[in-house]
Amino acid sequence: MENIQRVDINQIKEKLDQVRTGIQKLLIGQDKTVELLLTALIADGHILLEGVPGIAKTLSAKLLAKLVNTNFTRIQFTPDLMPADLIGTSVYNAQKSDFEFKKGPLFSNIVLIDEINRAPAKTQSALFEVMEERSISVEGTTYKLDKPFFVVGTQNPIEHEGTYRLPEAQLDRFLFKIEMGFPTLEEETAILMRFSKQNSNQQMENVQPVLSADELIQLREQVDEIHVEESLLAYIAAIVNSTRNNPDIYLGASPRASLAILRSAKAFAVIQGRDFVTPDDIKMVATSALIHRIIPSAEKEIEGISSADIVQSILSKVEVPR
């Protein structure tokens, strides 16, 4: 039985390596982002991409959608966007003399929400149920979304005019917050060489799907089978608990953060071709799973200490199981 599982894991790794290669052909200099994108995809969790304009946030999501053979929708959030623009609305059908529900763009498999923090709270609230329960309730009727369902939100950390802070409850529904930075000089040179003859849109047309929807669902089921030692469960709990009694943190992480780290560490182990989790898997995903779930104290914000800095400090102090 052990041998059968090992073969399955190797086959999964080969398939995910193809997805990784497909992304990295166009997305240069964002290797950690690619790893986290893949992890979130098979961990069945949504991601929030944060970075200044022009560093390929939207390209990342579009590439992922092209490589997975599923339905893809892109929604541009604006201050005048209403909940009905996302979930749909009832329209009168003159032939049937009755109202029928017209589904909105959230009824898809992979949904890219550009500038997610530009819509007001009323519109953001429409995402709460769909992101957590994968269902949409309208006028007393609940519609289950097709599997897989995956939300990628993007936001700009610099420009705050005309934006709204995302509610903590909504941030908590993202598995990861991924902070994308600038490429190095060498990476930027490689980008120029890559796109010197064809732009990204032209090259995107040549991208072919690698994963089917059914294969992705099977990958997500495989994550449940990954083994985690009890000592590592205690390690995750200790990391999250350290955010709740830390003078540098105003608001600590909830048990949902512990579950997010556990699920994503198991998914990252699958990507590495293993059927068990290691402490390094937990360290790899912990920062992205926690930075949007904690609020630094006012003193640390004044000092310019970020959530990522605080999480890294916690990881360096919590004892790693042997």
Coordinates of C-alpha atoms in Angstrom, one line a residue:
M1 CA 0.0 0.0 0.0
E2 CA 2.9 2.3 0.8
N3 CA 4.3 1.7 -2.7
I4 CA 1.0 2.5 -4.4
Q5 CA 0.8 5.8 -2.5
R6 CA 4.4 6.7 -3.3
V7 CA 3.7 6.2 -7.1
D8 CA 0.6 8.3 -6.9
I9 CA 2.5 11.1 -5.2
N10 CA 5.2 11.0 -7.8
Q11 CA 2.6 11.2 -10.6
I12 CA 1.0 14.1 -8.9
K13 CA 4.4 15.9 -8.6
E14 CA 5.1 15.4 -12.3
K15 CA 1.7 16.9 -13.1
L16 CA 2.3 19.9 -10.8
D17 CA 5.8 20.3 -12.2
Q18 CA 4.2 20.8 -15.6
V19 CA 2.0 23.5 -14.2
R20 CA 4.9 25.2 -12.5
T21 CA 7.0 25.1 -15.7
G22 CA 4.1 26.6 -17.6
I23 CA 3.8 29.5 -15.2
Q24 CA 7.5 30.1 -15.0
K25 CA 7.8 30.4 -18.8
L26 CA 6.0 33.8 -18.6
L27 CA 6.2 34.7 -14.9
I28 CA 9.9 35.4 -14.4
G29 CA 11.5 36.1 -11.0
Q30 CA 8.6 35.1 -8.8
D31 CA 9.5 31.5 -7.9
K32 CA 8.2 31.7 -4.3
T33 CA 4.9 33.2 -5.6
V34 CA 4.6 30.3 -8.0
E35 CA 5.1 27.8 -5.2
L36 CA 2.5 29.5 -3.1
L37 CA 0.0 29.7 -6.0
L38 CA 0.3 26.0 -6.6
T39 CA 0.0 25.3 -2.9
A40 CA -3.1 27.3 -2.5
L41 CA -4.6 25.8 -5.7
I42 CA -4.4 22.2 -4.4
A43 CA -5.1 23.2 -0.8
D44 CA -8.5 24.5 -1.9
G45 CA -7.8 28.0 -0.6
H46 CA -8.2 31.5 -2.0
I47 CA -5.3 33.9 -2.4
L48 CA -4.8 37.6 -2.1
L49 CA -2.0 39.0 -4.3
E50 CA -0.6 42.3 -3.1
G51 CA 2.0 44.4 -5.0
V52 CA 2.5 47.6 -7.0
P53 CA 1.1 47.8 -10.5
G54 CA 3.1 46.1 -13.3
I55 CA 4.6 43.2 -11.4
A56 CA 2.4 40.5 -13.0
K57 CA -0.3 40.0 -10.3
T58 CA -3.0 39.7 -13.0
L59 CA -0.7 37.7 -15.3
S60 CA -0.2 35.2 -12.5
A61 CA -3.9 34.5 -12.1
K62 CA -4.5 34.4 -15.8
L63 CA -1.7 31.9 -16.3
L64 CA -3.0 29.7 -13.6
A65 CA -6.5 29.8 -15.2
K66 CA -5.1 28.9 -18.6
L67 CA -3.1 25.9 -17.3
V68 CA -6.2 24.5 -15.5
N69 CA -8.9 23.5 -18.0
T70 CA -11.9 25.2 -16.2
N71 CA -14.1 28.2 -16.5
F72 CA -12.4 31.6 -15.8
T73 CA -13.9 34.9 -14.9
R74 CA -12.2 38.3 -14.4
I75 CA -14.1 41.0 -12.4
Q76 CA -12.8 44.5 -12.1
F77 CA -13.9 45.9 -8.7
T78 CA -15.0 49.6 -8.7
P79 CA -16.6 51.8 -6.0
D80 CA -20.0 51.7 -7.8
L81 CA -20.1 47.9 -8.0
M82 CA -23.2 46.3 -6.4
P83 CA -23.6 42.8 -4.9
A84 CA -26.0 41.9 -7.7
D85 CA -23.2 42.6 -10.2
L86 CA -21.4 39.7 -8.7
I87 CA -23.9 37.1 -7.7
G88 CA -26.6 37.8 -10.3
T89 CA -30.2 39.0 -10.1
S90 CA -33.7 37.9 -10.9
V91 CA -35.0 39.0 -14.3
Y92 CA -38.6 38.9 -15.5
N93 CA -39.2 36.4 -18.3
A94 CA -42.2 37.6 -20.3
Q95 CA -42.6 34.2 -22.1
K96 CA -42.9 32.3 -18.8
S97 CA -44.6 35.2 -16.9
D98 CA -42.2 34.6 -14.1
F99 CA -38.9 35.8 -12.7
E100 CA -35.8 33.7 -13.4
F101 CA -32.4 34.0 -11.8
K102 CA -29.5 35.1 -14.0
K103 CA -26.2 34.0 -12.6
G104 CA -23.4 36.6 -12.1
P105 CA -19.7 36.2 -12.8
L106 CA -19.0 34.6 -9.4
F107 CA -20.6 31.4 -10.9
S108 CA -17.3 30.2 -12.3
N109 CA -14.3 28.0 -11.3
I110 CA -11.4 30.4 -11.2
V111 CA -12.4 34.0 -10.4
L112 CA -9.9 36.8 -10.6
I113 CA -11.0 39.9 -8.7
D114 CA -8.8 42.9 -9.7
E115 CA -8.3 45.7 -7.2
I116 CA -10.5 43.9 -4.7
N117 CA -10.2 46.7 -2.1
R118 CA -11.9 49.2 -4.5
A119 CA -15.4 48.0 -3.7
P120 CA -17.4 49.2 -0.6
A121 CA -18.3 46.9 2.3
K122 CA -21.8 46.1 0.9
T123 CA -20.2 44.5 -2.2
Q124 CA -17.4 42.9 -0.2
S125 CA -20.1 41.2 2.0
A126 CA -21.3 39.3 -1.1
L127 CA -18.0 37.4 -1.1
F128 CA -18.3 36.1 2.5
E129 CA -20.6 33.2 1.8
V130 CA -19.2 32.2 -1.6
M131 CA -15.5 32.2 -0.4
E132 CA -16.2 30.1 2.7
E133 CA -19.1 27.8 1.8
R134 CA -18.8 27.8 -2.0
S135 CA -22.5 28.7 -2.3
I136 CA -24.6 31.8 -3.0
S137 CA -28.0 32.5 -1.4
V138 CA -30.4 34.7 -3.3
E139 CA -34.1 35.3 -2.3
G140 CA -34.3 32.2 -0.1
T141 CA -32.6 29.9 -2.6
T142 CA -29.1 28.5 -2.2
Y143 CA -27.0 27.7 -5.2
K144 CA -24.0 25.5 -4.8
L145 CA -21.0 26.4 -7.0
D146 CA -19.3 23.9 -9.3
K147 CA -16.0 22.4 -8.1
P148 CA -13.3 23.5 -8.2
F149 CA -13.8 27.1 -7.0
F150 CA -10.8 29.4 -6.5
V151 CA -10.7 33.1 -5.9
V152 CA -7.6 35.3 -6.7
G153 CA -7.8 38.8 -5.4
T154 CA -5.3 41.5 -6.2
Q155 CA -4.7 44.8 -4.5
N156 CA -2.1 47.7 -4.6
P157 CA -0.5 48.4 -1.2
I158 CA 0.5 52.0 -2.1
E159 CA -2.5 53.7 -3.7
H160 CA -5.2 54.2 -1.1
E161 CA -7.4 56.9 -2.8
G162 CA -10.8 55.4 -3.6
T163 CA -10.1 52.2 -1.7
Y164 CA -11.7 50.5 1.2
R165 CA -9.9 48.4 3.9
L166 CA -11.0 44.8 3.6
P167 CA -12.9 43.5 6.6
E168 CA -10.9 41.3 8.9
A169 CA -13.6 38.5 8.4
Q170 CA -13.0 38.6 4.7
L171 CA -9.2 38.6 5.0
D172 CA -9.5 35.6 7.2
R173 CA -11.2 33.7 4.3
F174 CA -8.0 34.0 2.1
L175 CA -5.7 31.0 2.7
F176 CA -2.7 33.2 1.7
K177 CA -1.7 36.8 1.3
I178 CA 1.2 36.8 -1.1
E179 CA 3.3 40.0 -1.2
M180 CA 4.9 40.3 -4.6
G181 CA 8.1 42.4 -4.9
F182 CA 10.2 43.8 -7.7
P183 CA 12.4 41.5 -9.8
T184 CA 16.2 41.6 -9.5
L185 CA 18.3 43.2 -12.2
E186 CA 19.1 39.8 -13.7
E187 CA 15.4 38.8 -13.6
E188 CA 14.3 42.0 -15.2
T189 CA 16.8 41.5 -18.0
A190 CA 15.4 38.0 -18.5
I191 CA 11.9 39.5 -18.7
L192 CA 13.0 41.9 -21.4
M193 CA 14.6 39.1 -23.4
R194 CA 11.5 37.0 -23.0
F195 CA 9.1 39.6 -24.3
S196 CA 11.3 41.4 -26.8
K197 CA 9.6 39.8 -29.8
Q198 CA 6.1 38.9 -28.4
N199 CA 4.1 40.6 -25.7
S200 CA 2.5 38.6 -22.8
N201 CA -0.9 38.5 -24.4
Q202 CA 0.5 36.9 -27.6
Q203 CA 2.5 34.4 -25.6
M204 CA -0.6 33.6 -23.4
E205 CA -2.4 32.4 -26.5
N206 CA 0.1 29.6 -26.8
V207 CA -0.4 28.3 -23.3
Q208 CA -2.2 25.0 -23.2
P209 CA -4.1 23.4 -20.2
V210 CA -2.2 20.9 -18.2
L211 CA -4.8 20.0 -15.5
S212 CA -8.5 19.2 -15.9
A213 CA -11.1 20.1 -13.4
D214 CA -11.5 16.5 -12.3
E215 CA -7.7 16.1 -11.9
L216 CA -7.6 19.2 -9.7
I217 CA -10.4 17.9 -7.5
Q218 CA -8.5 14.6 -7.2
L219 CA -5.3 16.4 -6.2
R220 CA -7.3 18.3 -3.5
E221 CA -8.6 14.9 -2.1
Q222 CA -5.0 13.6 -2.1
V223 CA -4.0 16.4 0.3
D224 CA -6.3 14.9 3.0
E225 CA -4.2 11.7 2.9
I226 CA -0.9 13.4 3.8
H227 CA 0.5 12.3 7.1
V228 CA 1.3 14.9 9.9
E229 CA 3.0 13.9 13.1
E230 CA 1.4 14.9 16.4
S231 CA 4.5 16.9 17.3
L232 CA 4.0 19.0 14.1
L233 CA 0.4 19.7 15.0
A234 CA 1.6 21.0 18.4
Y235 CA 4.3 23.0 16.5
I236 CA 1.5 24.7 14.4
A237 CA -0.6 25.4 17.5
A238 CA 2.5 26.9 19.2
I239 CA 3.2 29.3 16.3
V240 CA -0.4 30.5 16.2
N241 CA -0.7 30.7 19.9
S242 CA 2.4 32.9 20.0
T243 CA 0.5 35.5 18.0
R244 CA -2.1 35.9 20.8
N245 CA 0.2 36.7 23.7
N246 CA 2.7 38.8 21.8
P247 CA 3.2 42.5 22.8
D248 CA 4.1 43.3 19.2
I249 CA 0.6 42.2 18.0
Y250 CA -2.7 43.9 18.7
L251 CA -4.9 41.1 17.3
G252 CA -3.7 37.5 17.1
A253 CA -4.7 34.8 14.7
S254 CA -7.7 32.6 15.1
P255 CA -8.0 28.7 14.9
R256 CA -8.8 29.2 11.2
A257 CA -5.1 30.2 10.8
S258 CA -4.0 27.0 12.4
L259 CA -6.1 25.0 10.0
A260 CA -4.8 27.1 7.1
I261 CA -1.2 26.3 8.0
L262 CA -2.0 22.6 8.4
R263 CA -3.8 22.3 5.1
S264 CA -1.3 24.4 3.1
A265 CA 1.7 22.5 4.7
K266 CA 0.1 19.2 3.5
A267 CA -0.4 20.7 0.0
F268 CA 3.2 21.9 -0.1
A269 CA 4.4 18.5 0.8
V270 CA 2.5 17.0 -2.1
I271 CA 4.1 19.6 -4.4
Q272 CA 7.5 18.4 -3.2
G273 CA 6.6 14.7 -3.9
R274 CA 6.2 13.6 -0.3
D275 CA 3.3 12.0 1.6
F276 CA 4.3 13.5 4.9
V277 CA 4.8 17.0 6.3
T278 CA 8.1 18.4 7.6
P279 CA 8.8 21.5 9.8
D280 CA 10.2 23.2 6.7
D281 CA 6.8 22.8 5.0
I282 CA 5.2 24.6 7.9
K283 CA 7.8 27.4 7.9
M284 CA 7.4 27.8 4.1
V285 CA 3.6 28.5 4.3
A286 CA 3.3 30.1 7.8
T287 CA 4.2 33.7 6.9
S288 CA 1.7 33.9 3.9
A289 CA -1.0 32.2 6.0
L290 CA -0.6 34.6 9.0
I291 CA 0.4 38.1 7.8
H292 CA -3.2 39.1 6.9
R293 CA -4.7 37.5 10.0
I294 CA -2.7 39.5 12.6
I295 CA -2.6 43.2 13.3
P296 CA 0.7 44.7 14.6
S297 CA 0.5 46.9 17.6
A298 CA 0.4 50.7 17.1
E299 CA 4.0 51.0 18.3
K300 CA 5.3 48.5 15.8
E301 CA 3.4 50.1 12.9
I302 CA 5.0 53.5 13.8
E303 CA 8.4 51.8 13.8
G304 CA 7.7 50.4 10.4
I305 CA 7.7 46.8 11.6
S306 CA 5.5 44.7 9.3
S307 CA 3.4 41.6 10.0
A308 CA 5.9 39.5 8.0
D309 CA 8.7 40.7 10.3
I310 CA 6.8 39.7 13.4
V311 CA 5.8 36.3 12.0
Q312 CA 9.5 35.6 11.1
S313 CA 10.5 36.6 14.6
I314 CA 7.9 34.1 16.0
L315 CA 9.2 31.3 13.7
S316 CA 12.7 31.9 14.9
K317 CA 11.7 31.6 18.6
V318 CA 9.2 28.7 18.6
E319 CA 11.1 25.4 19.1
V320 CA 11.1 23.1 16.1
P321 CA 10.2 19.5 16.7
R322 CA 13.0 17.0 16.3

